[in-house]
Amino acid sequence: MKKTLIIVLGVATILLLSGTVVGYAMMKKEVTITFSDKDKTITTDVLNGTLSEALAEEGYDPKKLKKQYKSSVKWDQPFQKDTKVHLTCNCSVSLKVGGEKPKKLKTTETTVGDFLKAEKIEVGKNDQLNAALDQKITNGLAIIIDKIEKRVDKKVEQIDYKTKKKEDPDLPKGEKKVTQEGKKGKEIYQVTALYKNGKSMVTDKKLIDKVDPVTKIVTVGSGEVEEEPEEKKDTEVASGGSRIAGLKYKKSMEGEATGYTATGNKTATGTTPSRGTIAVDPNVIPLGTRLYIPGYGEGVAEDTGGAVNGNTIDLFFESREEAVQWGRRNVTIYILE
């Protein structure tokens, strides 16, 4: 009888202890916590605890979190069941649009796109945004939108006519007669300009039409000594010191030029670099300036660089071999008209 009683008591004790363990396990609740501005997820077991207590056990300061986050559940209410909690950041964001001064704003939006939509700010197809639209909003994030505007105009440039003299034995000696009036011609250009926040970046000029000038013809009586043809005078003026490779320039300077090639990045003016793209110090050579470099050719100041200072420039080449072959050399930089 004693042996049977001991066995019964032992079984009863085991069952009692098992029930306590099962009961304890059933009282624990699994809580999953996510953040709007972080990829981290916290999963923890809570025994009659609150969100504040659960976060404290995970090493967080609930007081600081309450100031910055809005919770999907009450902070100090005990969990009654397994719960998923989402903490939405009330983040401070800096927003700069165009040439305006940055504004400090608070937002509970979760992405850059949602934030701009809430602020009723549209990003044009040519505008430059420093963040992806699906990028998460984080505290202290700076959002910058550069407004890019494209303007297309026409420009007309006149072409002076030339004067030609012809001898006429039928005219008295020394007499002159205009047999054909001269008429100026014109060149019509399409001028495309890109503006960044209202400031000109790049200007492209393309000839779209041309009207040739009409030569003035003057008949001179025989025996009169002819003056030097005006065409020759024009040619001599055109070949003076104000041209390089047939291009008019208004200034030249000595400097150093280094070859570089594609990095996968856009230029400082938003264009894709190609042959003729030149990186400059905009404090010395304004962006958009047309340049001529002997040995390289014509180009446009479209880019900048950390090592491009003073009279130092970088010349873009289509391949690394060309850039290495050019290396770094002293050059004369011509500023074209």
Tab-separated table of C-alpha atoms in Angstrom:
chain	number	residue	atom	x	y	z
A	1	MET	CA	0.000	0.000	0.000
A	2	LYS	CA	2.783	2.436	0.849
A	3	LYS	CA	4.477	1.833	-2.495
A	4	THR	CA	1.233	2.485	-4.384
A	5	LEU	CA	0.614	5.723	-2.440
A	6	ILE	CA	4.106	7.034	-3.205
A	7	ILE	CA	3.624	6.388	-6.932
A	8	VAL	CA	0.236	8.147	-6.915
A	9	LEU	CA	1.661	11.161	-5.062
A	10	GLY	CA	4.580	11.311	-7.490
A	11	VAL	CA	2.300	11.301	-10.530
A	12	ALA	CA	0.121	13.983	-8.933
A	13	THR	CA	3.175	16.158	-8.292
A	14	ILE	CA	4.381	15.846	-11.906
A	15	LEU	CA	0.938	16.743	-13.245
A	16	LEU	CA	0.760	19.762	-10.955
A	17	LEU	CA	4.155	21.043	-12.008
A	18	SER	CA	3.376	20.460	-15.717
A	19	GLY	CA	0.197	22.491	-15.402
A	20	THR	CA	2.159	25.371	-13.872
A	21	VAL	CA	4.671	25.336	-16.723
A	22	VAL	CA	1.927	25.152	-19.342
A	23	GLY	CA	0.017	27.913	-17.609
A	24	TYR	CA	3.110	30.116	-17.485
A	25	ALA	CA	3.806	29.521	-21.160
A	26	MET	CA	0.231	30.426	-22.013
A	27	MET	CA	0.551	33.692	-20.069
A	28	LYS	CA	3.574	34.845	-22.131
A	29	LYS	CA	2.714	36.931	-25.234
A	30	GLU	CA	4.867	37.304	-28.343
A	31	VAL	CA	5.287	40.960	-29.306
A	32	THR	CA	6.763	42.013	-32.675
A	33	ILE	CA	7.879	45.664	-32.971
A	34	THR	CA	8.729	47.422	-36.262
A	35	PHE	CA	9.894	50.968	-37.005
A	36	SER	CA	8.871	53.204	-39.952
A	37	ASP	CA	12.410	54.580	-40.341
A	38	LYS	CA	14.408	51.401	-39.719
A	39	ASP	CA	14.663	47.925	-41.192
A	40	LYS	CA	15.151	46.391	-37.750
A	41	THR	CA	12.398	44.221	-36.233
A	42	ILE	CA	12.212	43.331	-32.523
A	43	THR	CA	10.526	40.095	-31.437
A	44	THR	CA	10.232	39.438	-27.692
A	45	ASP	CA	8.127	37.484	-25.156
A	46	VAL	CA	6.222	39.572	-22.616
A	47	LEU	CA	4.644	38.309	-19.360
A	48	ASN	CA	1.813	40.707	-18.449
A	49	GLY	CA	4.130	43.526	-19.551
A	50	THR	CA	3.614	46.731	-21.540
A	51	LEU	CA	5.242	48.122	-24.708
A	52	SER	CA	7.394	50.482	-22.616
A	53	GLU	CA	8.633	47.569	-20.490
A	54	ALA	CA	9.299	45.379	-23.518
A	55	LEU	CA	11.414	48.112	-25.165
A	56	ALA	CA	13.287	48.785	-21.915
A	57	GLU	CA	14.174	45.086	-21.645
A	58	GLU	CA	15.557	45.286	-25.220
A	59	GLY	CA	17.853	48.181	-24.231
A	60	TYR	CA	15.808	51.137	-25.510
A	61	ASP	CA	14.860	54.314	-23.630
A	62	PRO	CA	11.016	54.447	-23.720
A	63	LYS	CA	10.956	58.150	-22.790
A	64	LYS	CA	13.027	59.108	-25.815
A	65	LEU	CA	11.037	56.820	-28.092
A	66	LYS	CA	7.712	58.337	-26.932
A	67	LYS	CA	8.963	61.800	-27.985
A	68	GLN	CA	9.890	60.670	-31.494
A	69	TYR	CA	7.503	57.832	-32.336
A	70	LYS	CA	3.759	57.324	-32.543
A	71	SER	CA	2.774	53.801	-31.493
A	72	SER	CA	0.007	51.685	-32.993
A	73	VAL	CA	-0.851	50.482	-29.438
A	74	LYS	CA	-0.869	52.209	-26.049
A	75	TRP	CA	2.579	52.440	-24.493
A	76	ASP	CA	1.575	51.409	-20.945
A	77	GLN	CA	-1.273	48.927	-21.503
A	78	PRO	CA	-0.417	45.254	-20.712
A	79	PHE	CA	-0.485	42.870	-23.670
A	80	GLN	CA	-3.409	40.427	-23.584
A	81	LYS	CA	-2.448	38.501	-26.714
A	82	ASP	CA	0.301	38.133	-29.308
A	83	THR	CA	0.627	41.603	-30.847
A	84	LYS	CA	2.344	43.330	-33.761
A	85	VAL	CA	3.341	46.924	-32.904
A	86	HIS	CA	4.405	49.589	-35.448
A	87	LEU	CA	6.268	52.710	-34.323
A	88	THR	CA	5.879	55.621	-36.771
A	89	CYS	CA	8.648	58.219	-36.619
A	90	ASN	CA	7.621	61.857	-36.226
A	91	CYS	CA	10.824	62.836	-37.994
A	92	SER	CA	12.478	66.223	-38.515
A	93	VAL	CA	13.135	66.820	-42.237
A	94	SER	CA	14.977	69.599	-44.063
A	95	LEU	CA	13.401	70.542	-47.415
A	96	LYS	CA	15.015	72.804	-50.035
A	97	VAL	CA	13.246	73.470	-53.344
A	98	GLY	CA	14.971	75.417	-56.115
A	99	GLY	CA	16.827	78.460	-54.879
A	100	GLU	CA	14.727	78.791	-51.716
A	101	LYS	CA	16.170	78.565	-48.222
A	102	PRO	CA	15.841	75.139	-46.516
A	103	LYS	CA	12.737	74.646	-44.352
A	104	LYS	CA	12.605	72.485	-41.222
A	105	LEU	CA	9.477	70.312	-41.125
A	106	LYS	CA	8.001	67.485	-39.027
A	107	THR	CA	6.378	64.499	-40.716
A	108	THR	CA	5.014	61.041	-39.984
A	109	GLU	CA	5.080	60.044	-43.654
A	110	THR	CA	7.194	56.957	-44.235
A	111	THR	CA	8.795	57.652	-47.644
A	112	VAL	CA	10.190	60.657	-49.523
A	113	GLY	CA	7.461	60.296	-52.169
A	114	ASP	CA	4.668	60.288	-49.567
A	115	PHE	CA	6.233	63.305	-47.823
A	116	LEU	CA	6.437	65.367	-51.053
A	117	LYS	CA	2.858	64.400	-51.905
A	118	ALA	CA	1.685	65.499	-48.453
A	119	GLU	CA	3.514	68.821	-48.903
A	120	LYS	CA	1.946	69.179	-52.412
A	121	ILE	CA	5.339	69.454	-54.097
A	122	GLU	CA	5.709	68.132	-57.646
A	123	VAL	CA	9.032	66.962	-59.070
A	124	GLY	CA	9.262	67.784	-62.798
A	125	LYS	CA	10.708	65.313	-65.279
A	126	ASN	CA	13.865	67.436	-65.671
A	127	ASP	CA	14.219	68.262	-61.956
A	128	GLN	CA	16.967	66.704	-59.857
A	129	LEU	CA	16.026	65.052	-56.535
A	130	ASN	CA	18.807	63.947	-54.182
A	131	ALA	CA	16.821	60.967	-52.865
A	132	ALA	CA	14.730	58.120	-54.300
A	133	LEU	CA	10.958	58.478	-53.952
A	134	ASP	CA	10.756	55.142	-52.096
A	135	GLN	CA	13.562	56.062	-49.686
A	136	LYS	CA	12.537	55.856	-46.023
A	137	ILE	CA	12.117	59.065	-44.063
A	138	THR	CA	14.678	59.207	-41.235
A	139	ASN	CA	15.242	61.815	-38.569
A	140	GLY	CA	17.403	64.678	-39.873
A	141	LEU	CA	16.992	63.715	-43.551
A	142	ALA	CA	17.799	66.575	-45.987
A	143	ILE	CA	15.722	66.591	-49.185
A	144	ILE	CA	16.931	68.840	-52.011
A	145	ILE	CA	15.078	69.467	-55.284
A	146	ASP	CA	16.933	71.395	-57.983
A	147	LYS	CA	14.538	72.872	-60.552
A	148	ILE	CA	15.841	72.346	-64.090
A	149	GLU	CA	14.275	74.456	-66.848
A	150	LYS	CA	14.877	74.144	-70.572
A	151	ARG	CA	14.398	77.229	-72.757
A	152	VAL	CA	14.568	77.283	-76.555
A	153	ASP	CA	14.928	80.599	-78.421
A	154	LYS	CA	16.024	81.837	-81.831
A	155	LYS	CA	18.913	84.217	-82.427
A	156	VAL	CA	19.619	86.085	-85.666
A	157	GLU	CA	23.148	87.221	-86.507
A	158	GLN	CA	23.843	89.497	-89.480
A	159	ILE	CA	26.539	88.806	-92.066
A	160	ASP	CA	28.198	91.865	-93.654
A	161	TYR	CA	28.332	91.975	-97.418
A	162	LYS	CA	31.532	92.422	-99.413
A	163	THR	CA	32.344	95.007	-102.082
A	164	LYS	CA	33.746	94.050	-105.462
A	165	LYS	CA	35.225	96.483	-108.004
A	166	LYS	CA	35.220	95.965	-111.769
A	167	GLU	CA	36.897	97.952	-114.535
A	168	ASP	CA	34.735	99.425	-117.265
A	169	PRO	CA	36.488	100.976	-120.232
A	170	ASP	CA	33.212	102.640	-121.257
A	171	LEU	CA	33.206	104.815	-118.132
A	172	PRO	CA	35.262	107.976	-118.014
A	173	LYS	CA	38.531	107.702	-116.119
A	174	GLY	CA	38.025	107.922	-112.353
A	175	GLU	CA	34.242	107.633	-112.479
A	176	LYS	CA	32.501	105.060	-110.219
A	177	LYS	CA	29.108	103.496	-110.607
A	178	VAL	CA	27.263	101.045	-108.322
A	179	THR	CA	25.860	98.340	-110.563
A	180	GLN	CA	24.634	96.069	-107.743
A	181	GLU	CA	23.671	97.148	-104.274
A	182	GLY	CA	25.020	95.103	-101.394
A	183	LYS	CA	22.710	93.396	-98.958
A	184	LYS	CA	23.519	91.896	-95.584
A	185	GLY	CA	22.879	88.213	-95.034
A	186	LYS	CA	21.883	86.492	-91.835
A	187	GLU	CA	22.371	83.297	-89.855
A	188	ILE	CA	19.500	81.989	-87.749
A	189	TYR	CA	20.392	79.902	-84.734
A	190	GLN	CA	18.318	77.801	-82.354
A	191	VAL	CA	19.626	78.500	-78.875
A	192	THR	CA	18.830	75.909	-76.190
A	193	ALA	CA	19.645	76.880	-72.619
A	194	LEU	CA	19.389	74.850	-69.410
A	195	TYR	CA	18.715	76.716	-66.181
A	196	LYS	CA	19.285	75.282	-62.697
A	197	ASN	CA	17.267	77.086	-60.053
A	198	GLY	CA	17.028	80.069	-62.399
A	199	LYS	CA	20.756	80.231	-63.191
A	200	SER	CA	22.103	79.407	-66.651
A	201	MET	CA	24.147	76.191	-66.813
A	202	VAL	CA	24.618	75.158	-70.448
A	203	THR	CA	23.838	76.919	-73.708
A	204	ASP	CA	23.833	75.147	-77.062
A	205	LYS	CA	23.686	77.107	-80.332
A	206	LYS	CA	22.695	75.310	-83.559
A	207	LEU	CA	22.515	76.859	-87.034
A	208	ILE	CA	19.082	76.164	-88.512
A	209	ASP	CA	18.932	78.601	-91.473
A	210	LYS	CA	21.192	80.931	-93.453
A	211	VAL	CA	20.650	83.733	-95.977
A	212	ASP	CA	23.823	84.579	-97.896
A	213	PRO	CA	24.764	88.248	-98.272
A	214	VAL	CA	24.625	89.982	-101.689
A	215	THR	CA	27.962	91.431	-102.852
A	216	LYS	CA	28.063	95.117	-103.686
A	217	ILE	CA	29.520	95.658	-107.173
A	218	VAL	CA	31.148	98.966	-108.054
A	219	THR	CA	32.183	99.673	-111.655
A	220	VAL	CA	35.261	101.872	-111.999
A	221	GLY	CA	36.281	103.765	-115.116
A	222	SER	CA	39.441	102.429	-116.833
A	223	GLY	CA	42.730	103.956	-115.895
A	224	GLU	CA	41.889	104.426	-112.271
A	225	VAL	CA	44.131	102.665	-109.822
A	226	GLU	CA	42.085	100.077	-108.002
A	227	GLU	CA	42.007	100.048	-104.278
A	228	GLU	CA	42.770	96.880	-102.397
A	229	PRO	CA	39.672	94.639	-102.554
A	230	GLU	CA	37.638	94.722	-99.371
A	231	GLU	CA	37.436	90.940	-99.438
A	232	LYS	CA	41.189	90.773	-98.841
A	233	LYS	CA	40.971	93.284	-96.010
A	234	ASP	CA	38.235	91.238	-94.368
A	235	THR	CA	40.355	88.099	-94.643
A	236	GLU	CA	43.342	89.756	-93.043
A	237	VAL	CA	41.236	90.997	-90.122
A	238	ALA	CA	39.670	87.570	-89.686
A	239	SER	CA	43.094	85.871	-89.543
A	240	GLY	CA	44.394	88.184	-86.789
A	241	GLY	CA	45.346	87.283	-83.225
A	242	SER	CA	41.719	87.022	-82.062
A	243	ARG	CA	41.183	83.597	-83.622
A	244	ILE	CA	42.398	80.087	-82.876
A	245	ALA	CA	41.672	77.251	-85.319
A	246	GLY	CA	39.190	79.572	-87.069
A	247	LEU	CA	37.297	80.270	-83.831
A	248	LYS	CA	37.057	83.730	-82.262
A	249	TYR	CA	38.296	83.948	-78.710
A	250	LYS	CA	38.160	86.783	-76.225
A	251	LYS	CA	40.703	85.609	-73.661
A	252	SER	CA	43.426	83.030	-73.126
A	253	MET	CA	45.195	81.723	-70.034
A	254	GLU	CA	47.909	79.238	-69.194
A	255	GLY	CA	46.917	76.185	-67.182
A	256	GLU	CA	47.135	72.418	-66.710
A	257	ALA	CA	44.833	69.825	-68.268
A	258	THR	CA	44.275	66.229	-67.082
A	259	GLY	CA	42.480	63.531	-69.052
A	260	TYR	CA	39.596	61.627	-67.464
A	261	THR	CA	36.897	59.237	-68.633
A	262	ALA	CA	33.429	57.969	-67.678
A	263	THR	CA	32.639	57.264	-64.007
A	264	GLY	CA	28.929	56.562	-64.470
A	265	ASN	CA	27.975	59.901	-62.895
A	266	LYS	CA	26.266	62.905	-64.443
A	267	THR	CA	28.178	66.179	-64.734
A	268	ALA	CA	27.677	69.082	-62.315
A	269	THR	CA	25.301	70.596	-64.875
A	270	GLY	CA	23.193	67.435	-65.157
A	271	THR	CA	24.470	66.305	-68.590
A	272	THR	CA	25.983	62.961	-69.575
A	273	PRO	CA	29.740	63.493	-70.153
A	274	SER	CA	31.012	63.035	-73.699
A	275	ARG	CA	33.893	64.181	-75.878
A	276	GLY	CA	34.061	67.965	-75.405
A	277	THR	CA	32.958	67.909	-71.740
A	278	ILE	CA	35.433	69.919	-69.671
A	279	ALA	CA	35.585	70.143	-65.863
A	280	VAL	CA	36.567	73.578	-64.530
A	281	ASP	CA	36.755	75.698	-61.396
A	282	PRO	CA	33.546	77.782	-61.807
A	283	ASN	CA	35.169	80.599	-59.838
A	284	VAL	CA	37.678	80.978	-62.690
A	285	ILE	CA	35.713	79.732	-65.720
A	286	PRO	CA	31.882	79.936	-65.470
A	287	LEU	CA	29.920	76.774	-66.322
A	288	GLY	CA	28.552	76.934	-69.860
A	289	THR	CA	31.679	78.683	-71.243
A	290	ARG	CA	32.898	77.498	-74.668
A	291	LEU	CA	36.602	76.621	-74.654
A	292	TYR	CA	39.299	75.575	-77.078
A	293	ILE	CA	42.288	73.491	-75.972
A	294	PRO	CA	45.114	72.867	-78.527
A	295	GLY	CA	45.561	69.152	-79.041
A	296	TYR	CA	42.065	68.406	-77.723
A	297	GLY	CA	39.743	70.763	-79.588
A	298	GLU	CA	36.568	72.618	-78.745
A	299	GLY	CA	34.538	71.914	-75.605
A	300	VAL	CA	32.133	73.308	-73.029
A	301	ALA	CA	32.679	73.861	-69.294
A	302	GLU	CA	29.988	71.462	-67.994
A	303	ASP	CA	31.553	69.779	-64.964
A	304	THR	CA	33.497	70.419	-61.755
A	305	GLY	CA	35.773	68.307	-59.597
A	306	GLY	CA	37.373	68.197	-56.176
A	307	ALA	CA	40.889	68.522	-57.653
A	308	VAL	CA	39.895	71.081	-60.302
A	309	ASN	CA	41.025	74.409	-58.868
A	310	GLY	CA	42.279	77.670	-60.354
A	311	ASN	CA	43.604	77.273	-63.903
A	312	THR	CA	43.459	73.465	-63.700
A	313	ILE	CA	40.941	71.698	-65.979
A	314	ASP	CA	39.933	68.084	-66.758
A	315	LEU	CA	39.259	66.931	-70.330
A	316	PHE	CA	36.795	64.074	-70.951
A	317	PHE	CA	37.843	61.205	-73.252
A	318	GLU	CA	35.643	58.351	-74.463
A	319	SER	CA	38.124	55.673	-73.348
A	320	ARG	CA	40.564	55.159	-70.500
A	321	GLU	CA	43.397	54.610	-73.001
A	322	GLU	CA	42.904	58.096	-74.501
A	323	ALA	CA	42.733	59.684	-71.040
A	324	VAL	CA	45.956	57.924	-69.937
A	325	GLN	CA	47.678	58.870	-73.192
A	326	TRP	CA	46.801	62.528	-72.616
A	327	GLY	CA	47.918	62.358	-68.977
A	328	ARG	CA	48.562	65.758	-67.419
A	329	ARG	CA	50.141	68.564	-69.405
A	330	ASN	CA	50.526	72.332	-69.598
A	331	VAL	CA	48.126	73.964	-72.064
A	332	THR	CA	46.851	77.328	-73.236
A	333	ILE	CA	43.124	77.671	-72.478
A	334	TYR	CA	41.190	79.797	-74.989
A	335	ILE	CA	37.867	81.332	-73.904
A	336	LEU	CA	35.730	81.440	-77.060
A	337	GLU	CA	33.202	84.143	-77.895
